[in-house]
């Protein structure tokens, strides 16, 4: 759980920039890459991550322009990346103006369960990391460049 606005904002910015670096490697063909017919495609995961940026922000009471849970997925990889970047920037601006060290302990509804705002924001960041990991596997299968995330990738060596 976050108890410091400064720590949260730094984590949020770092994780979003790493995710955006992956999004910028996507192409339209690769959006259909999946492990199996039962699994989400790379495009579906990318869009889910984008929706979740706004979705988690909405749960904590933020107002912003951009994607959220239920937003319709764009058709192209470039449009998805742009929607992600726009949503990230707008949510970041909202967080910067509304989150305080004090209100991180305020309880908010997390799908029917009370949770401190700082806990939801932590969950939002780890949720993005989890799904970005899924994306990187599908990106490898689609023969896309994998950018450095928490260290160099073999593609950057």
Backbone as CSV, one residue per row, in Angstrom:
resi,resn,N_x,N_y,N_z,CA_x,CA_y,CA_z,C_x,C_y,C_z
1,UNK,0.843,-1.176,0.000,0.000,0.000,0.000,0.891,1.244,0.000
2,UNK,0.500,2.196,-0.804,1.229,3.462,-0.818,0.801,4.327,0.362
3,UNK,1.774,4.944,1.014,1.507,5.900,2.077,2.139,7.247,1.752
4,UNK,2.784,7.327,0.595,3.436,8.558,0.156,3.033,8.860,-1.281
5,UNK,2.512,10.054,-1.494,2.155,10.488,-2.847,3.381,10.451,-3.745
6,UNK,4.509,10.945,-3.261,5.721,11.014,-4.069,6.159,9.635,-4.555
7,UNK,6.134,8.652,-3.665,6.529,7.290,-4.043,5.542,6.731,-5.067
8,UNK,4.255,6.924,-4.822,3.255,6.435,-5.772,3.451,7.049,-7.150
9,UNK,3.563,8.368,-7.225,3.687,9.050,-8.519,4.927,8.549,-9.260
10,UNK,6.040,8.404,-8.564,7.257,7.896,-9.216,7.039,6.488,-9.762
11,UNK,6.418,5.618,-8.962,6.137,4.253,-9.434,5.185,4.264,-10.621
12,UNK,4.131,5.065,-10.519,3.138,5.137,-11.581,3.779,5.601,-12.889
13,UNK,4.582,6.651,-12.811,5.244,7.160,-14.017,6.198,6.124,-14.601
14,UNK,6.998,5.480,-13.761,7.958,4.483,-14.242,7.245,3.318,-14.929
15,UNK,6.228,2.758,-14.275,5.542,1.596,-14.844,4.804,1.956,-16.128
16,UNK,4.198,3.119,-16.170,3.480,3.536,-17.376,4.450,3.738,-18.542
17,UNK,5.594,4.334,-18.279,6.575,4.533,-19.354,7.108,3.210,-19.874
18,UNK,7.318,2.242,-18.978,7.769,0.912,-19.406,6.694,0.224,-20.243
19,UNK,5.451,0.343,-19.813,4.354,-0.253,-20.575,4.227,0.420,-21.938
20,UNK,4.322,1.737,-21.964,4.230,2.462,-23.233,5.347,2.037,-24.182
21,UNK,6.526,1.760,-23.660,7.614,1.305,-24.535,7.251,-0.017,-25.207
22,UNK,6.514,-0.866,-24.526,6.031,-2.112,-25.141,4.954,-1.815,-26.183
23,UNK,4.024,-0.942,-25.840,2.938,-0.603,-26.768,3.492,-0.056,-28.084
24,UNK,4.554,0.705,-28.006,5.110,1.319,-29.210,5.787,0.311,-30.125
25,UNK,5.998,-0.901,-29.654,6.569,-1.968,-30.482,5.500,-2.793,-31.203
26,UNK,4.242,-2.610,-30.833,3.159,-3.407,-31.417,2.889,-2.993,-32.855
27,UNK,2.433,-3.966,-33.635,1.934,-3.673,-34.977,0.573,-4.334,-35.120
28,UNK,-0.138,-3.977,-36.169,-1.513,-4.459,-36.320,-1.601,-5.978,-36.424
29,UNK,-0.677,-6.601,-37.134,-0.677,-8.069,-37.260,-0.548,-8.746,-35.907
30,UNK,0.331,-8.226,-35.077,0.624,-8.848,-33.785,-0.554,-8.767,-32.817
31,UNK,-1.498,-7.875,-33.033,-2.623,-7.732,-32.116,-3.423,-9.021,-31.989
32,UNK,-3.348,-9.896,-32.973,-4.105,-11.158,-32.945,-3.322,-12.311,-32.322
33,UNK,-2.075,-12.069,-31.915,-1.246,-13.115,-31.318,-1.844,-13.574,-29.995
34,UNK,-1.966,-14.882,-29.824,-2.466,-15.463,-28.570,-1.748,-16.781,-28.328
35,UNK,-1.742,-17.217,-27.090,-1.167,-18.516,-26.758,-2.060,-19.617,-27.313
36,UNK,-3.367,-19.440,-27.154,-4.341,-20.412,-27.669,-5.650,-19.678,-27.942
37,UNK,-6.586,-20.399,-28.523,-7.897,-19.800,-28.802,-8.648,-19.435,-27.527
38,UNK,-8.266,-20.030,-26.413,-8.941,-19.779,-25.138,-8.412,-18.526,-24.434
39,UNK,-7.305,-17.991,-24.918,-6.631,-16.899,-24.226,-6.848,-15.565,-24.920
40,UNK,-6.604,-14.492,-24.169,-6.671,-13.152,-24.739,-5.568,-12.975,-25.774
41,UNK,-5.878,-12.170,-26.777,-4.870,-11.818,-27.772,-4.007,-10.690,-27.215
42,UNK,-2.909,-10.442,-27.889,-2.033,-9.338,-27.516,-2.792,-8.014,-27.555
43,UNK,-3.617,-7.836,-28.559,-4.421,-6.615,-28.652,-5.421,-6.493,-27.520
44,UNK,-6.038,-7.610,-27.152,-6.995,-7.582,-26.038,-6.302,-7.251,-24.721
45,UNK,-5.113,-7.807,-24.507,-4.373,-7.501,-23.277,-3.948,-6.035,-23.271
46,UNK,-3.436,-5.552,-24.396,-3.018,-4.153,-24.470,-4.197,-3.228,-24.167
47,UNK,-5.340,-3.541,-24.717,-6.499,-2.685,-24.471,-6.980,-2.806,-23.032
48,UNK,-6.934,-4.000,-22.475,-7.324,-4.201,-21.085,-6.435,-3.375,-20.149
49,UNK,-5.133,-3.359,-20.418,-4.223,-2.541,-19.613,-4.621,-1.064,-19.724
50,UNK,-4.926,-0.630,-20.932,-5.310,0.761,-21.160,-6.589,1.098,-20.399
51,UNK,-7.593,0.239,-20.517,-8.848,0.455,-19.798,-8.622,0.483,-18.288
52,UNK,-7.727,-0.371,-17.830,-7.487,-0.487,-16.396,-6.831,0.755,-15.808
53,UNK,-5.999,1.455,-16.586,-5.436,2.716,-16.085,-6.557,3.634,-15.630
54,UNK,-7.524,3.814,-16.506,-8.657,4.670,-16.177,-9.622,4.032,-15.207
55,UNK,-9.793,2.727,-15.323,-10.724,2.024,-14.436,-10.320,2.123,-12.978
56,UNK,-9.058,1.843,-12.699,-8.578,1.953,-11.321,-8.660,3.406,-10.844
57,UNK,-8.323,4.351,-11.715,-8.403,5.769,-11.341,-9.838,6.142,-10.992
58,UNK,-10.791,5.659,-11.768,-12.202,5.946,-11.485,-12.619,5.394,-10.127
59,UNK,-12.108,4.214,-9.792,-12.445,3.612,-8.496,-11.989,4.477,-7.326
60,UNK,-10.924,5.240,-7.536,-10.415,6.100,-6.457,-10.966,7.519,-6.542
61,UNK,-11.935,7.736,-7.438,-12.616,9.022,-7.510,-12.002,10.036,-8.451
62,UNK,-11.049,9.608,-9.275,-10.404,10.543,-10.205,-11.331,10.847,-11.383
63,UNK,-11.211,12.049,-11.905,-11.911,12.420,-13.124,-10.856,12.798,-14.161
64,UNK,-11.053,12.342,-15.383,-10.042,12.497,-16.431,-10.687,12.170,-17.764
65,UNK,-10.018,12.496,-18.838,-10.438,12.104,-20.183,-9.577,10.929,-20.596
66,UNK,-10.214,9.900,-21.113,-9.456,8.746,-21.572,-10.237,7.461,-21.416
67,UNK,-9.549,6.362,-21.647,-10.171,5.045,-21.587,-10.457,4.640,-20.146
68,UNK,-11.474,3.807,-19.991,-11.824,3.243,-18.691,-12.505,1.902,-18.953
69,UNK,-12.881,1.220,-17.887,-13.564,-0.056,-18.056,-14.770,0.134,-18.973
70,UNK,-14.891,-0.714,-19.979,-16.010,-0.656,-20.905,-15.777,0.185,-22.144
71,UNK,-14.659,0.902,-22.229,-14.372,1.697,-23.425,-14.131,0.778,-24.619
72,UNK,-14.590,1.229,-25.773,-14.445,0.432,-26.991,-13.001,0.445,-27.483
73,UNK,-12.517,-0.728,-27.856,-11.134,-0.883,-28.310,-10.933,-0.307,-29.704
74,UNK,-9.898,0.496,-29.883,-9.542,0.966,-31.220,-9.084,-0.213,-32.090
75,UNK,-9.022,0.004,-33.380,-8.685,-1.081,-34.297,-7.195,-1.291,-34.506
76,UNK,-6.399,-0.240,-34.418,-4.987,-0.377,-34.768,-4.091,-0.303,-33.539
77,UNK,-2.888,-0.861,-33.700,-1.895,-0.816,-32.631,-1.528,0.628,-32.303
78,UNK,-1.400,1.449,-33.309,-1.057,2.861,-33.090,-2.142,3.568,-32.293
79,UNK,-3.402,3.297,-32.594,-4.509,3.927,-31.862,-4.560,3.451,-30.407
80,UNK,-4.256,2.171,-30.180,-4.226,1.654,-28.812,-3.109,2.341,-28.028
81,UNK,-1.924,2.430,-28.631,-0.796,3.088,-27.968,-1.118,4.549,-27.664
82,UNK,-1.762,5.227,-28.595,-2.130,6.629,-28.378,-3.162,6.754,-27.265
83,UNK,-4.138,5.850,-27.245,-5.148,5.890,-26.184,-4.509,5.629,-24.824
84,UNK,-3.547,4.704,-24.795,-2.836,4.431,-23.550,-2.095,5.682,-23.082
85,UNK,-1.346,6.296,-23.990,-0.546,7.468,-23.625,-1.431,8.627,-23.161
86,UNK,-2.528,8.857,-23.854,-3.458,9.926,-23.477,-4.071,9.646,-22.110
87,UNK,-4.530,8.422,-21.916,-5.134,8.062,-20.632,-4.113,8.195,-19.517
88,UNK,-2.910,7.687,-19.741,-1.845,7.793,-18.740,-1.597,9.250,-18.363
89,UNK,-1.411,10.114,-19.350,-1.109,11.523,-19.072,-2.251,12.197,-18.305
90,UNK,-3.479,11.926,-18.710,-4.623,12.561,-18.059,-4.860,12.028,-16.649
91,UNK,-4.674,10.727,-16.465,-4.818,10.152,-15.124,-3.693,10.668,-14.225
92,UNK,-2.479,10.730,-14.751,-1.357,11.262,-13.980,-1.658,12.688,-13.503
93,UNK,-2.162,13.519,-14.389,-2.488,14.898,-14.006,-3.539,14.920,-12.897
94,UNK,-4.518,14.022,-12.994,-5.541,13.958,-11.958,-4.942,13.509,-10.631
95,UNK,-4.127,12.471,-10.669,-3.465,12.011,-9.442,-2.604,13.120,-8.836
96,UNK,-1.852,13.815,-9.670,-0.962,14.856,-9.152,-1.726,15.964,-8.445
97,UNK,-2.948,16.230,-8.898,-3.716,17.313,-8.278,-4.573,16.856,-7.106
98,UNK,-4.873,15.564,-7.010,-5.819,15.152,-5.971,-5.248,14.239,-4.892
99,UNK,-4.243,13.448,-5.206,-3.702,12.520,-4.212,-2.835,13.287,-3.222
100,UNK,-3.013,12.966,-1.951,-2.169,13.520,-0.887,-1.703,12.373,-0.004
101,UNK,-0.664,12.615,0.764,-0.223,11.592,1.711,-1.365,11.217,2.648
102,UNK,-2.151,12.200,3.059,-3.238,11.951,4.008,-4.374,11.147,3.407
103,UNK,-4.766,11.423,2.142,-5.937,10.719,1.611,-5.612,9.317,1.071
104,UNK,-4.345,8.924,1.095,-4.003,7.562,0.681,-4.557,6.507,1.641
105,UNK,-4.885,6.928,2.851,-5.471,5.988,3.813,-7.001,5.997,3.790
106,UNK,-7.611,6.889,3.010,-9.071,6.933,2.903,-9.586,5.639,2.284
107,UNK,-10.653,5.111,2.871,-11.236,3.879,2.334,-12.139,4.203,1.153
108,UNK,-11.988,3.406,0.095,-12.848,3.500,-1.080,-13.338,2.099,-1.425
109,UNK,-14.395,2.054,-2.218,-14.981,0.769,-2.597,-14.186,0.146,-3.734
110,UNK,-13.690,-1.054,-3.515,-12.959,-1.794,-4.528,-13.779,-3.027,-4.876
111,UNK,-14.702,-2.853,-5.825,-15.583,-3.922,-6.258,-16.289,-4.594,-5.082
112,UNK,-16.838,-3.770,-4.182,-17.609,-4.272,-3.054,-16.819,-4.488,-1.778
113,UNK,-15.528,-4.271,-1.817,-14.682,-4.435,-0.632,-14.024,-3.099,-0.295
114,UNK,-14.163,-2.640,0.948,-13.485,-1.403,1.316,-11.965,-1.607,1.311
115,UNK,-11.255,-0.652,0.722,-9.803,-0.725,0.644,-9.241,0.684,0.716
116,UNK,-8.106,0.840,1.374,-7.491,2.174,1.372,-7.108,2.581,-0.056
117,UNK,-7.258,3.848,-0.346,-6.911,4.368,-1.670,-5.476,3.981,-2.047
118,UNK,-4.551,4.061,-1.102,-3.167,3.680,-1.367,-3.029,2.218,-1.745
119,UNK,-3.911,1.367,-1.251,-3.911,-0.049,-1.608,-4.402,-0.265,-3.026
120,UNK,-5.432,0.469,-3.410,-5.941,0.355,-4.775,-4.893,0.862,-5.769
121,UNK,-4.219,1.945,-5.432,-3.199,2.468,-6.335,-2.029,1.498,-6.473
122,UNK,-1.696,0.814,-5.389,-0.659,-0.221,-5.469,-1.138,-1.372,-6.347
123,UNK,-2.377,-1.779,-6.155,-2.941,-2.850,-6.982,-2.959,-2.449,-8.452
124,UNK,-3.253,-1.184,-8.732,-3.274,-0.708,-10.123,-1.908,-0.858,-10.767
125,UNK,-0.863,-0.496,-10.046,0.483,-0.615,-10.602,0.885,-2.078,-10.792
126,UNK,0.633,-2.923,-9.800,1.028,-4.330,-9.946,0.181,-5.033,-11.003
127,UNK,-1.057,-4.627,-11.151,-1.934,-5.173,-12.192,-1.342,-4.896,-13.568
128,UNK,-0.879,-3.667,-13.766,-0.262,-3.294,-15.035,1.010,-4.105,-15.289
129,UNK,1.823,-4.272,-14.257,3.060,-5.050,-14.387,2.740,-6.490,-14.780
130,UNK,1.762,-7.076,-14.128,1.355,-8.457,-14.419,0.966,-8.621,-15.887
131,UNK,0.093,-7.760,-16.359,-0.375,-7.897,-17.741,0.680,-7.483,-18.765
132,UNK,1.569,-6.577,-18.398,2.685,-6.253,-19.287,3.577,-7.484,-19.465
133,UNK,3.751,-8.261,-18.421,4.497,-9.514,-18.530,3.847,-10.461,-19.517
134,UNK,2.524,-10.567,-19.478,1.822,-11.397,-20.461,2.059,-10.865,-21.871
135,UNK,2.003,-9.554,-21.993,2.246,-8.941,-23.306,3.623,-9.296,-23.837
136,UNK,4.635,-9.242,-22.981,5.999,-9.487,-23.457,6.160,-10.910,-23.988
137,UNK,5.463,-11.871,-23.398,5.515,-13.244,-23.904,4.902,-13.306,-25.300
138,UNK,3.738,-12.684,-25.456,3.079,-12.695,-26.767,3.868,-11.886,-27.793
139,UNK,4.521,-10.830,-27.338,5.366,-10.055,-28.251,6.519,-10.917,-28.763
140,UNK,7.109,-11.720,-27.893,8.190,-12.615,-28.314,7.652,-13.613,-29.340
141,UNK,6.477,-14.184,-29.077,5.891,-15.145,-30.018,5.585,-14.488,-31.364
142,UNK,5.265,-13.201,-31.340,4.950,-12.473,-32.576,6.207,-11.927,-33.242
143,UNK,7.352,-12.246,-32.692,8.648,-11.821,-33.224,8.792,-10.297,-33.243
144,UNK,8.285,-9.656,-32.195,8.434,-8.221,-32.037,9.636,-7.922,-31.152
145,UNK,10.159,-6.733,-31.259,11.233,-6.262,-30.386,10.687,-6.133,-28.968
146,UNK,11.417,-6.680,-27.999,11.052,-6.528,-26.591,11.972,-5.460,-26.003
147,UNK,11.409,-4.328,-25.591,12.258,-3.273,-25.029,12.768,-3.676,-23.644
148,UNK,13.791,-3.006,-23.189,14.267,-3.215,-21.826,13.162,-2.818,-20.865
149,UNK,12.933,-3.662,-19.867,11.888,-3.356,-18.888,12.552,-3.125,-17.529
150,UNK,12.958,-4.184,-16.847,13.676,-4.019,-15.575,15.149,-4.352,-15.735
151,UNK,15.574,-4.422,-16.933,16.943,-4.727,-17.309,16.919,-4.893,-18.808
152,UNK,18.058,-5.098,-19.390,18.089,-5.188,-20.850,17.421,-6.482,-21.318
153,UNK,16.843,-6.407,-22.493,16.315,-7.612,-23.128,17.355,-8.067,-24.139
154,UNK,17.241,-9.278,-24.586,18.219,-9.765,-25.558,18.152,-8.938,-26.851
155,UNK,17.014,-8.312,-27.078,16.850,-7.498,-28.285,17.661,-6.213,-28.228
156,UNK,18.039,-5.784,-27.047,18.790,-4.549,-26.885,20.285,-4.787,-26.686
157,UNK,20.709,-6.042,-26.778,22.128,-6.343,-26.560,22.898,-6.351,-27.853
